[in-house]
């Protein structure tokens, strides 16, 4: 996989973090349709890739602390499983404004990489069955393709079955 950068150093915090770590990745840009029902579903369709390789980044409140769950766009985040994976008892989806403030990204473009305030992150175990996966590169209409093991390493994530 080739390493790609945006011209003139105009990257997102996610692509800047990937460049700094010197891991192989590819950026995939597409024209985002604001009417799309699902950001991840749209990415899979427009980029022509299997939807189970496209992962969405969801911010949850686990016992009063924010955490990130990264799951395939074909499924949903199992909040109980996420809570258990980070040693918590209860989880609920975070307030969108809190997720945006914490991550530095807008809803639909939250990346697990390059977050303003890094959060405990859990990647669904299904990701390890793919040589590469796609996650948001930090903006709607921009995905980054990388090895799931590199995502785990860069975010300090643990893997667990957190999708249903």
Short mmCIF file of N, CA and C in Angstrom, two decimals:
data_model
loop_
_atom_site.label_atom_id
_atom_site.label_comp_id
_atom_site.label_asym_id
_atom_site.label_seq_id
_atom_site.Cartn_x
_atom_site.Cartn_y
_atom_site.Cartn_z
N UNK A 1 0.86 -1.18 0.00
CA UNK A 1 0.00 0.00 0.00
C UNK A 1 0.90 1.23 0.00
N UNK A 2 0.58 2.16 -0.81
CA UNK A 2 1.37 3.39 -0.92
C UNK A 2 0.99 4.36 0.19
N UNK A 3 1.97 5.14 0.58
CA UNK A 3 1.69 6.20 1.54
C UNK A 3 1.31 7.43 0.73
N UNK A 4 0.22 8.05 1.07
CA UNK A 4 -0.25 9.22 0.32
C UNK A 4 -0.37 10.40 1.25
N UNK A 5 0.03 11.55 0.77
CA UNK A 5 -0.16 12.76 1.55
C UNK A 5 -0.94 13.76 0.72
N UNK A 6 -1.53 14.69 1.39
CA UNK A 6 -2.24 15.77 0.71
C UNK A 6 -1.20 16.78 0.28
N UNK A 7 -1.39 17.39 -0.87
CA UNK A 7 -0.42 18.38 -1.37
C UNK A 7 -0.34 19.58 -0.45
N UNK A 8 0.87 20.08 -0.29
CA UNK A 8 1.08 21.28 0.51
C UNK A 8 0.91 21.06 2.00
N UNK A 9 0.97 19.80 2.45
CA UNK A 9 0.85 19.51 3.87
C UNK A 9 -0.54 19.78 4.43
N UNK A 10 -1.54 19.87 3.56
CA UNK A 10 -2.91 20.17 3.99
C UNK A 10 -3.65 18.89 4.39
N UNK A 11 -3.14 18.19 5.35
CA UNK A 11 -3.79 16.96 5.79
C UNK A 11 -4.72 17.21 6.95
N UNK A 12 -5.42 16.18 7.33
CA UNK A 12 -6.25 16.22 8.53
C UNK A 12 -5.38 15.75 9.69
N UNK A 13 -5.81 15.95 10.93
CA UNK A 13 -5.01 15.41 12.04
C UNK A 13 -4.78 13.89 11.91
N UNK A 14 -5.74 13.17 11.33
CA UNK A 14 -5.59 11.72 11.15
C UNK A 14 -4.46 11.42 10.17
N UNK A 15 -4.44 12.09 9.02
CA UNK A 15 -3.39 11.81 8.04
C UNK A 15 -2.03 12.32 8.53
N UNK A 16 -2.03 13.40 9.28
CA UNK A 16 -0.78 13.90 9.86
C UNK A 16 -0.23 12.85 10.84
N UNK A 17 -1.10 12.27 11.66
CA UNK A 17 -0.66 11.23 12.62
C UNK A 17 -0.11 10.01 11.88
N UNK A 18 -0.75 9.63 10.78
CA UNK A 18 -0.27 8.49 10.01
C UNK A 18 1.09 8.78 9.38
N UNK A 19 1.25 9.98 8.85
CA UNK A 19 2.54 10.36 8.27
C UNK A 19 3.63 10.33 9.33
N UNK A 20 3.33 10.88 10.51
CA UNK A 20 4.32 10.94 11.59
C UNK A 20 4.72 9.54 12.04
N UNK A 21 3.79 8.60 12.00
CA UNK A 21 4.07 7.23 12.43
C UNK A 21 4.75 6.41 11.33
N UNK A 22 4.76 6.94 10.12
CA UNK A 22 5.39 6.28 8.97
C UNK A 22 4.82 4.88 8.71
N UNK A 23 3.50 4.74 8.86
CA UNK A 23 2.86 3.47 8.52
C UNK A 23 2.25 3.60 7.13
N UNK A 24 2.18 2.50 6.39
CA UNK A 24 1.57 2.55 5.06
C UNK A 24 0.07 2.81 5.15
N UNK A 25 -0.41 3.70 4.31
CA UNK A 25 -1.84 4.00 4.24
C UNK A 25 -2.15 4.62 2.90
N UNK A 26 -3.42 4.59 2.55
CA UNK A 26 -3.88 5.23 1.32
C UNK A 26 -5.11 6.07 1.66
N UNK A 27 -5.13 7.28 1.14
CA UNK A 27 -6.27 8.16 1.33
C UNK A 27 -7.20 8.01 0.13
N UNK A 28 -8.49 7.89 0.42
CA UNK A 28 -9.51 7.77 -0.63
C UNK A 28 -10.51 8.91 -0.44
N UNK A 29 -10.59 9.80 -1.41
CA UNK A 29 -11.52 10.93 -1.34
C UNK A 29 -12.68 10.69 -2.31
N UNK A 30 -13.83 11.20 -1.92
CA UNK A 30 -15.01 11.12 -2.79
C UNK A 30 -15.90 12.31 -2.46
N UNK A 31 -16.81 12.61 -3.37
CA UNK A 31 -17.75 13.71 -3.15
C UNK A 31 -18.87 13.22 -2.25
N UNK A 32 -18.90 13.74 -1.04
CA UNK A 32 -19.93 13.36 -0.06
C UNK A 32 -21.27 13.96 -0.45
N UNK A 33 -22.31 13.14 -0.40
CA UNK A 33 -23.67 13.58 -0.66
C UNK A 33 -24.34 13.86 0.68
N UNK A 34 -24.67 15.11 0.99
CA UNK A 34 -25.30 15.43 2.28
C UNK A 34 -26.61 14.69 2.52
N UNK A 35 -27.22 14.17 1.48
CA UNK A 35 -28.49 13.45 1.63
C UNK A 35 -28.28 11.95 1.89
N UNK A 36 -27.03 11.50 1.91
CA UNK A 36 -26.75 10.08 2.13
C UNK A 36 -27.27 9.64 3.49
N UNK A 37 -27.89 8.47 3.52
CA UNK A 37 -28.47 7.96 4.77
C UNK A 37 -27.40 7.48 5.75
N UNK A 38 -26.27 7.01 5.24
CA UNK A 38 -25.20 6.47 6.08
C UNK A 38 -23.86 6.92 5.52
N UNK A 39 -23.04 7.57 6.35
CA UNK A 39 -21.73 8.02 5.89
C UNK A 39 -20.87 6.84 5.45
N UNK A 40 -20.82 5.80 6.27
CA UNK A 40 -20.01 4.63 5.94
C UNK A 40 -20.55 3.85 4.77
N UNK A 41 -21.86 3.70 4.72
CA UNK A 41 -22.48 3.02 3.58
C UNK A 41 -22.21 3.75 2.28
N UNK A 42 -22.26 5.06 2.35
CA UNK A 42 -21.96 5.87 1.18
C UNK A 42 -20.52 5.65 0.75
N UNK A 43 -19.59 5.65 1.70
CA UNK A 43 -18.17 5.44 1.38
C UNK A 43 -17.97 4.10 0.68
N UNK A 44 -18.56 3.04 1.21
CA UNK A 44 -18.41 1.71 0.61
C UNK A 44 -18.95 1.69 -0.81
N UNK A 45 -20.11 2.28 -1.00
CA UNK A 45 -20.73 2.28 -2.32
C UNK A 45 -19.93 3.10 -3.33
N UNK A 46 -19.58 4.32 -2.95
CA UNK A 46 -18.88 5.21 -3.88
C UNK A 46 -17.47 4.70 -4.20
N UNK A 47 -16.80 4.13 -3.19
CA UNK A 47 -15.44 3.65 -3.41
C UNK A 47 -15.41 2.23 -3.98
N UNK A 48 -16.57 1.57 -4.03
CA UNK A 48 -16.65 0.24 -4.61
C UNK A 48 -15.95 -0.83 -3.79
N UNK A 49 -16.08 -0.76 -2.47
CA UNK A 49 -15.44 -1.74 -1.60
C UNK A 49 -16.49 -2.46 -0.76
N UNK A 50 -16.15 -3.62 -0.29
CA UNK A 50 -17.08 -4.40 0.54
C UNK A 50 -17.39 -3.62 1.81
N UNK A 51 -18.67 -3.45 2.13
CA UNK A 51 -19.02 -2.65 3.30
C UNK A 51 -18.48 -3.19 4.63
N UNK A 52 -18.20 -4.50 4.70
CA UNK A 52 -17.66 -5.04 5.95
C UNK A 52 -16.21 -4.61 6.19
N UNK A 53 -15.58 -3.97 5.20
CA UNK A 53 -14.22 -3.44 5.36
C UNK A 53 -14.22 -1.96 5.75
N UNK A 54 -15.39 -1.34 5.75
CA UNK A 54 -15.51 0.07 6.12
C UNK A 54 -15.99 0.13 7.56
N UNK A 55 -15.25 0.84 8.40
CA UNK A 55 -15.56 0.91 9.83
C UNK A 55 -15.94 2.33 10.23
N UNK A 56 -16.95 2.41 11.09
CA UNK A 56 -17.38 3.71 11.59
C UNK A 56 -16.83 3.90 13.00
N UNK A 57 -16.58 5.15 13.33
CA UNK A 57 -16.04 5.52 14.63
C UNK A 57 -17.17 6.14 15.45
N UNK A 58 -17.51 5.49 16.55
CA UNK A 58 -18.61 5.95 17.39
C UNK A 58 -18.09 6.28 18.79
N UNK A 59 -18.52 7.42 19.32
CA UNK A 59 -18.09 7.84 20.65
C UNK A 59 -19.23 7.55 21.61
N UNK A 60 -18.88 6.88 22.70
CA UNK A 60 -19.86 6.51 23.72
C UNK A 60 -19.40 7.03 25.08
N UNK A 61 -20.37 7.16 25.96
CA UNK A 61 -20.11 7.53 27.35
C UNK A 61 -20.17 6.25 28.16
N UNK A 62 -19.02 5.85 28.70
CA UNK A 62 -18.95 4.64 29.51
C UNK A 62 -18.70 5.06 30.95
N UNK A 63 -19.71 4.91 31.78
CA UNK A 63 -19.60 5.27 33.20
C UNK A 63 -19.07 6.68 33.41
N UNK A 64 -19.52 7.62 32.56
CA UNK A 64 -19.14 9.02 32.71
C UNK A 64 -17.86 9.43 32.00
N UNK A 65 -17.23 8.50 31.29
CA UNK A 65 -16.00 8.80 30.55
C UNK A 65 -16.20 8.42 29.09
N UNK A 66 -15.73 9.26 28.18
CA UNK A 66 -15.89 8.96 26.76
C UNK A 66 -14.94 7.86 26.32
N UNK A 67 -15.42 7.03 25.40
CA UNK A 67 -14.63 5.96 24.80
C UNK A 67 -15.06 5.83 23.34
N UNK A 68 -14.21 5.22 22.54
CA UNK A 68 -14.47 5.06 21.11
C UNK A 68 -14.65 3.59 20.77
N UNK A 69 -15.70 3.31 20.00
CA UNK A 69 -15.91 1.99 19.43
C UNK A 69 -15.81 2.11 17.92
N UNK A 70 -15.03 1.22 17.31
CA UNK A 70 -14.85 1.23 15.86
C UNK A 70 -15.42 -0.09 15.34
N UNK A 71 -16.53 0.02 14.60
CA UNK A 71 -17.27 -1.17 14.16
C UNK A 71 -17.58 -1.08 12.67
N UNK A 72 -17.83 -2.23 12.03
CA UNK A 72 -18.18 -2.21 10.61
C UNK A 72 -19.47 -1.41 10.38
N UNK A 73 -19.53 -0.73 9.24
CA UNK A 73 -20.73 0.05 8.93
C UNK A 73 -21.94 -0.84 8.70
N UNK A 74 -21.70 -2.13 8.50
CA UNK A 74 -22.79 -3.08 8.28
C UNK A 74 -23.49 -3.47 9.58
N UNK A 75 -22.94 -3.09 10.72
CA UNK A 75 -23.51 -3.48 12.00
C UNK A 75 -23.73 -2.29 12.91
N UNK A 76 -23.99 -2.61 14.15
CA UNK A 76 -24.20 -1.60 15.17
C UNK A 76 -23.23 -1.84 16.32
N UNK A 77 -22.98 -0.79 17.08
CA UNK A 77 -22.13 -0.91 18.27
C UNK A 77 -22.94 -1.55 19.39
N UNK A 78 -22.40 -2.61 19.96
CA UNK A 78 -23.01 -3.26 21.12
C UNK A 78 -22.47 -2.52 22.35
N UNK A 79 -23.29 -1.65 22.92
CA UNK A 79 -22.85 -0.79 24.02
C UNK A 79 -22.42 -1.59 25.25
N UNK A 80 -23.11 -2.69 25.55
CA UNK A 80 -22.71 -3.53 26.69
C UNK A 80 -21.33 -4.13 26.45
N UNK A 81 -21.08 -4.58 25.24
CA UNK A 81 -19.78 -5.17 24.91
C UNK A 81 -18.67 -4.12 24.97
N UNK A 82 -18.96 -2.91 24.51
CA UNK A 82 -17.97 -1.83 24.59
C UNK A 82 -17.65 -1.53 26.05
N UNK A 83 -18.67 -1.40 26.87
CA UNK A 83 -18.46 -1.12 28.29
C UNK A 83 -17.58 -2.20 28.91
N UNK A 84 -17.89 -3.46 28.64
CA UNK A 84 -17.11 -4.56 29.19
C UNK A 84 -15.66 -4.52 28.70
N UNK A 85 -15.47 -4.18 27.43
CA UNK A 85 -14.13 -4.15 26.85
C UNK A 85 -13.23 -3.10 27.48
N UNK A 86 -13.82 -2.03 28.01
CA UNK A 86 -13.01 -0.99 28.65
C UNK A 86 -13.12 -1.05 30.18
N UNK A 87 -13.70 -2.13 30.69
CA UNK A 87 -13.79 -2.31 32.13
C UNK A 87 -14.89 -1.52 32.80
N UNK A 88 -15.90 -1.13 32.03
CA UNK A 88 -17.01 -0.36 32.58
C UNK A 88 -18.25 -1.20 32.77
N UNK A 89 -19.29 -0.54 33.29
CA UNK A 89 -20.54 -1.25 33.54
C UNK A 89 -21.63 -0.83 32.56
N UNK A 90 -21.75 0.48 32.32
CA UNK A 90 -22.84 0.98 31.47
C UNK A 90 -22.28 1.91 30.40
N UNK A 91 -22.91 1.82 29.23
CA UNK A 91 -22.51 2.71 28.13
C UNK A 91 -23.74 3.22 27.42
N UNK A 92 -23.63 4.43 26.92
CA UNK A 92 -24.67 5.05 26.09
C UNK A 92 -23.95 5.87 25.04
N UNK A 93 -24.61 6.09 23.93
CA UNK A 93 -23.99 6.93 22.91
C UNK A 93 -23.74 8.32 23.50
N UNK A 94 -22.59 8.89 23.19
CA UNK A 94 -22.23 10.20 23.70
C UNK A 94 -23.04 11.28 23.01
N UNK A 95 -23.23 12.38 23.68
CA UNK A 95 -23.84 13.54 23.08
C UNK A 95 -22.99 13.93 21.87
N UNK A 96 -23.59 14.15 20.69
CA UNK A 96 -22.80 14.49 19.50
C UNK A 96 -21.88 15.69 19.70
N UNK A 97 -22.34 16.71 20.41
CA UNK A 97 -21.50 17.89 20.64
C UNK A 97 -20.28 17.53 21.50
N UNK A 98 -20.46 16.64 22.49
CA UNK A 98 -19.34 16.21 23.33
C UNK A 98 -18.35 15.40 22.50
N UNK A 99 -18.86 14.55 21.60
CA UNK A 99 -17.99 13.75 20.73
C UNK A 99 -17.17 14.66 19.81
N UNK A 100 -17.81 15.68 19.27
CA UNK A 100 -17.11 16.61 18.38
C UNK A 100 -16.05 17.42 19.15
N UNK A 101 -16.41 17.90 20.33
CA UNK A 101 -15.46 18.68 21.14
C UNK A 101 -14.25 17.83 21.52
N UNK A 102 -14.50 16.63 21.95
CA UNK A 102 -13.42 15.75 22.40
C UNK A 102 -12.49 15.35 21.25
N UNK A 103 -13.08 14.99 20.11
CA UNK A 103 -12.29 14.48 18.99
C UNK A 103 -11.67 15.57 18.13
N UNK A 104 -12.35 16.72 18.05
CA UNK A 104 -11.90 17.76 17.14
C UNK A 104 -12.43 17.57 15.73
N UNK A 105 -13.28 16.59 15.55
CA UNK A 105 -13.86 16.29 14.24
C UNK A 105 -15.37 16.52 14.28
N UNK A 106 -15.98 16.63 13.09
CA UNK A 106 -17.44 16.76 13.00
C UNK A 106 -18.07 15.39 12.86
N UNK A 107 -19.31 15.28 13.32
CA UNK A 107 -20.06 14.03 13.20
C UNK A 107 -20.09 13.58 11.74
N UNK A 108 -19.84 12.30 11.53
CA UNK A 108 -19.76 11.77 10.17
C UNK A 108 -18.35 11.83 9.63
N UNK A 109 -17.46 12.48 10.35
CA UNK A 109 -16.07 12.57 9.94
C UNK A 109 -15.12 12.30 11.10
N UNK A 110 -15.65 11.73 12.19
CA UNK A 110 -14.80 11.44 13.35
C UNK A 110 -13.90 10.26 13.01
N UNK A 111 -12.62 10.48 13.17
CA UNK A 111 -11.63 9.44 12.92
C UNK A 111 -11.11 8.91 14.26
N UNK A 112 -10.75 7.63 14.31
CA UNK A 112 -10.12 7.13 15.53
C UNK A 112 -8.68 7.63 15.67
N UNK A 113 -8.15 8.21 14.60
CA UNK A 113 -6.76 8.69 14.56
C UNK A 113 -6.69 10.20 14.71
N UNK A 114 -5.67 10.70 15.37
CA UNK A 114 -5.43 12.13 15.43
C UNK A 114 -6.48 12.90 16.21
N UNK A 115 -7.10 12.26 17.17
CA UNK A 115 -8.12 12.96 17.96
C UNK A 115 -7.48 14.01 18.86
N UNK A 116 -8.22 15.09 19.06
CA UNK A 116 -7.74 16.18 19.92
C UNK A 116 -7.39 15.65 21.30
N UNK A 117 -8.28 14.84 21.85
CA UNK A 117 -8.05 14.22 23.15
C UNK A 117 -8.21 12.71 22.95
N UNK A 118 -7.10 11.99 22.85
CA UNK A 118 -7.20 10.55 22.60
C UNK A 118 -8.04 9.85 23.68
N UNK A 119 -8.93 9.00 23.23
CA UNK A 119 -9.84 8.27 24.13
C UNK A 119 -9.53 6.78 24.09
N UNK A 120 -9.97 6.08 25.12
CA UNK A 120 -9.87 4.62 25.09
C UNK A 120 -10.61 4.15 23.85
N UNK A 121 -9.97 3.29 23.10
CA UNK A 121 -10.53 2.85 21.81
C UNK A 121 -10.60 1.33 21.76
N UNK A 122 -11.71 0.84 21.22
CA UNK A 122 -11.89 -0.59 21.01
C UNK A 122 -12.26 -0.80 19.55
N UNK A 123 -11.51 -1.64 18.88
CA UNK A 123 -11.76 -2.00 17.49
C UNK A 123 -12.45 -3.36 17.46
N UNK A 124 -13.55 -3.45 16.72
CA UNK A 124 -14.23 -4.73 16.62
C UNK A 124 -13.28 -5.79 16.09
N UNK A 125 -13.30 -6.96 16.72
CA UNK A 125 -12.37 -8.04 16.37
C UNK A 125 -12.47 -8.47 14.92
N UNK A 126 -13.61 -8.24 14.27
CA UNK A 126 -13.77 -8.64 12.86
C UNK A 126 -12.77 -7.93 11.95
N UNK A 127 -12.26 -6.79 12.38
CA UNK A 127 -11.30 -6.04 11.56
C UNK A 127 -10.04 -6.85 11.28
N UNK A 128 -9.66 -7.70 12.23
CA UNK A 128 -8.43 -8.47 12.08
C UNK A 128 -8.52 -9.52 10.98
N UNK A 129 -9.73 -9.77 10.47
CA UNK A 129 -9.91 -10.72 9.38
C UNK A 129 -9.68 -10.11 8.00
N UNK A 130 -9.32 -8.84 7.95
CA UNK A 130 -9.09 -8.14 6.68
C UNK A 130 -7.64 -7.65 6.63
N UNK A 131 -7.01 -7.71 5.45
CA UNK A 131 -5.65 -7.18 5.35
C UNK A 131 -5.61 -5.66 5.57
N UNK A 132 -6.64 -4.97 5.09
CA UNK A 132 -6.76 -3.53 5.33
C UNK A 132 -8.22 -3.21 5.59
N UNK A 133 -8.43 -2.12 6.32
CA UNK A 133 -9.78 -1.62 6.57
C UNK A 133 -9.79 -0.13 6.25
N UNK A 134 -10.99 0.42 6.18
CA UNK A 134 -11.18 1.83 5.89
C UNK A 134 -11.83 2.48 7.10
N UNK A 135 -11.28 3.62 7.52
CA UNK A 135 -11.88 4.43 8.58
C UNK A 135 -11.86 5.87 8.12
N UNK A 136 -12.64 6.70 8.77
CA UNK A 136 -12.66 8.11 8.40
C UNK A 136 -11.27 8.71 8.55
N UNK A 137 -10.93 9.55 7.59
CA UNK A 137 -9.65 10.26 7.65
C UNK A 137 -9.83 11.62 8.31
N UNK A 138 -11.01 11.86 8.88
CA UNK A 138 -11.22 13.10 9.63
C UNK A 138 -12.09 14.12 8.95
N UNK A 139 -12.72 13.71 7.88
CA UNK A 139 -13.62 14.62 7.16
C UNK A 139 -14.61 13.79 6.37
N UNK A 140 -15.84 14.27 6.27
CA UNK A 140 -16.82 13.57 5.44
C UNK A 140 -16.30 13.53 4.01
N UNK A 141 -16.38 12.36 3.39
CA UNK A 141 -15.88 12.22 2.02
C UNK A 141 -14.40 11.90 1.95
N UNK A 142 -13.80 11.52 3.07
CA UNK A 142 -12.37 11.20 3.08
C UNK A 142 -12.15 9.99 3.98
N UNK A 143 -11.68 8.91 3.37
CA UNK A 143 -11.41 7.67 4.11
C UNK A 143 -9.93 7.35 4.01
N UNK A 144 -9.44 6.65 5.02
CA UNK A 144 -8.05 6.20 4.99
C UNK A 144 -8.07 4.68 5.10
N UNK A 145 -7.27 4.04 4.26
CA UNK A 145 -7.15 2.59 4.25
C UNK A 145 -5.83 2.23 4.90
N UNK A 146 -5.90 1.33 5.88
CA UNK A 146 -4.67 0.91 6.56
C UNK A 146 -4.87 -0.47 7.16
N UNK A 147 -3.79 -1.08 7.57
CA UNK A 147 -3.86 -2.40 8.22
C UNK A 147 -4.50 -2.24 9.59
N UNK A 148 -5.40 -3.15 9.96
CA UNK A 148 -6.04 -3.02 11.28
C UNK A 148 -5.02 -3.07 12.42
N UNK A 149 -3.95 -3.82 12.24
CA UNK A 149 -2.93 -3.87 13.30
C UNK A 149 -2.24 -2.51 13.47
N UNK A 150 -2.10 -1.76 12.39
CA UNK A 150 -1.53 -0.41 12.50
C UNK A 150 -2.50 0.51 13.24
N UNK A 151 -3.80 0.37 12.97
CA UNK A 151 -4.79 1.17 13.68
C UNK A 151 -4.74 0.87 15.18
N UNK A 152 -4.64 -0.39 15.53
CA UNK A 152 -4.55 -0.79 16.94
C UNK A 152 -3.31 -0.17 17.57
N UNK A 153 -2.20 -0.28 16.89
CA UNK A 153 -0.94 0.24 17.42
C UNK A 153 -0.98 1.76 17.61
N UNK A 154 -1.49 2.47 16.62
CA UNK A 154 -1.49 3.94 16.68
C UNK A 154 -2.47 4.51 17.68
N UNK A 155 -3.57 3.81 17.93
CA UNK A 155 -4.58 4.33 18.85
C UNK A 155 -4.48 3.71 20.24
N UNK A 156 -3.64 2.69 20.39
CA UNK A 156 -3.57 1.98 21.66
C UNK A 156 -4.84 1.19 21.92
N UNK A 157 -5.53 0.84 20.84
CA UNK A 157 -6.82 0.15 20.96
C UNK A 157 -6.66 -1.28 21.43
N UNK A 158 -7.72 -1.78 21.97
CA UNK A 158 -7.82 -3.21 22.20
C UNK A 158 -8.83 -3.72 21.19
N UNK A 159 -8.80 -5.00 20.90
CA UNK A 159 -9.80 -5.58 20.00
C UNK A 159 -10.73 -6.46 20.82
N UNK A 160 -11.99 -6.43 20.44
CA UNK A 160 -13.01 -7.22 21.12
C UNK A 160 -14.23 -7.30 20.21
N UNK A 161 -15.07 -8.30 20.39
CA UNK A 161 -16.29 -8.37 19.59
C UNK A 161 -17.33 -7.37 20.12
N UNK A 162 -17.34 -6.16 19.55
CA UNK A 162 -18.22 -5.11 20.04
C UNK A 162 -19.31 -4.73 19.04
N UNK A 163 -19.39 -5.46 17.92
CA UNK A 163 -20.43 -5.17 16.92
C UNK A 163 -21.51 -6.22 17.01
N UNK A 164 -22.72 -5.82 16.64
CA UNK A 164 -23.80 -6.80 16.54
C UNK A 164 -24.52 -6.59 15.23
#
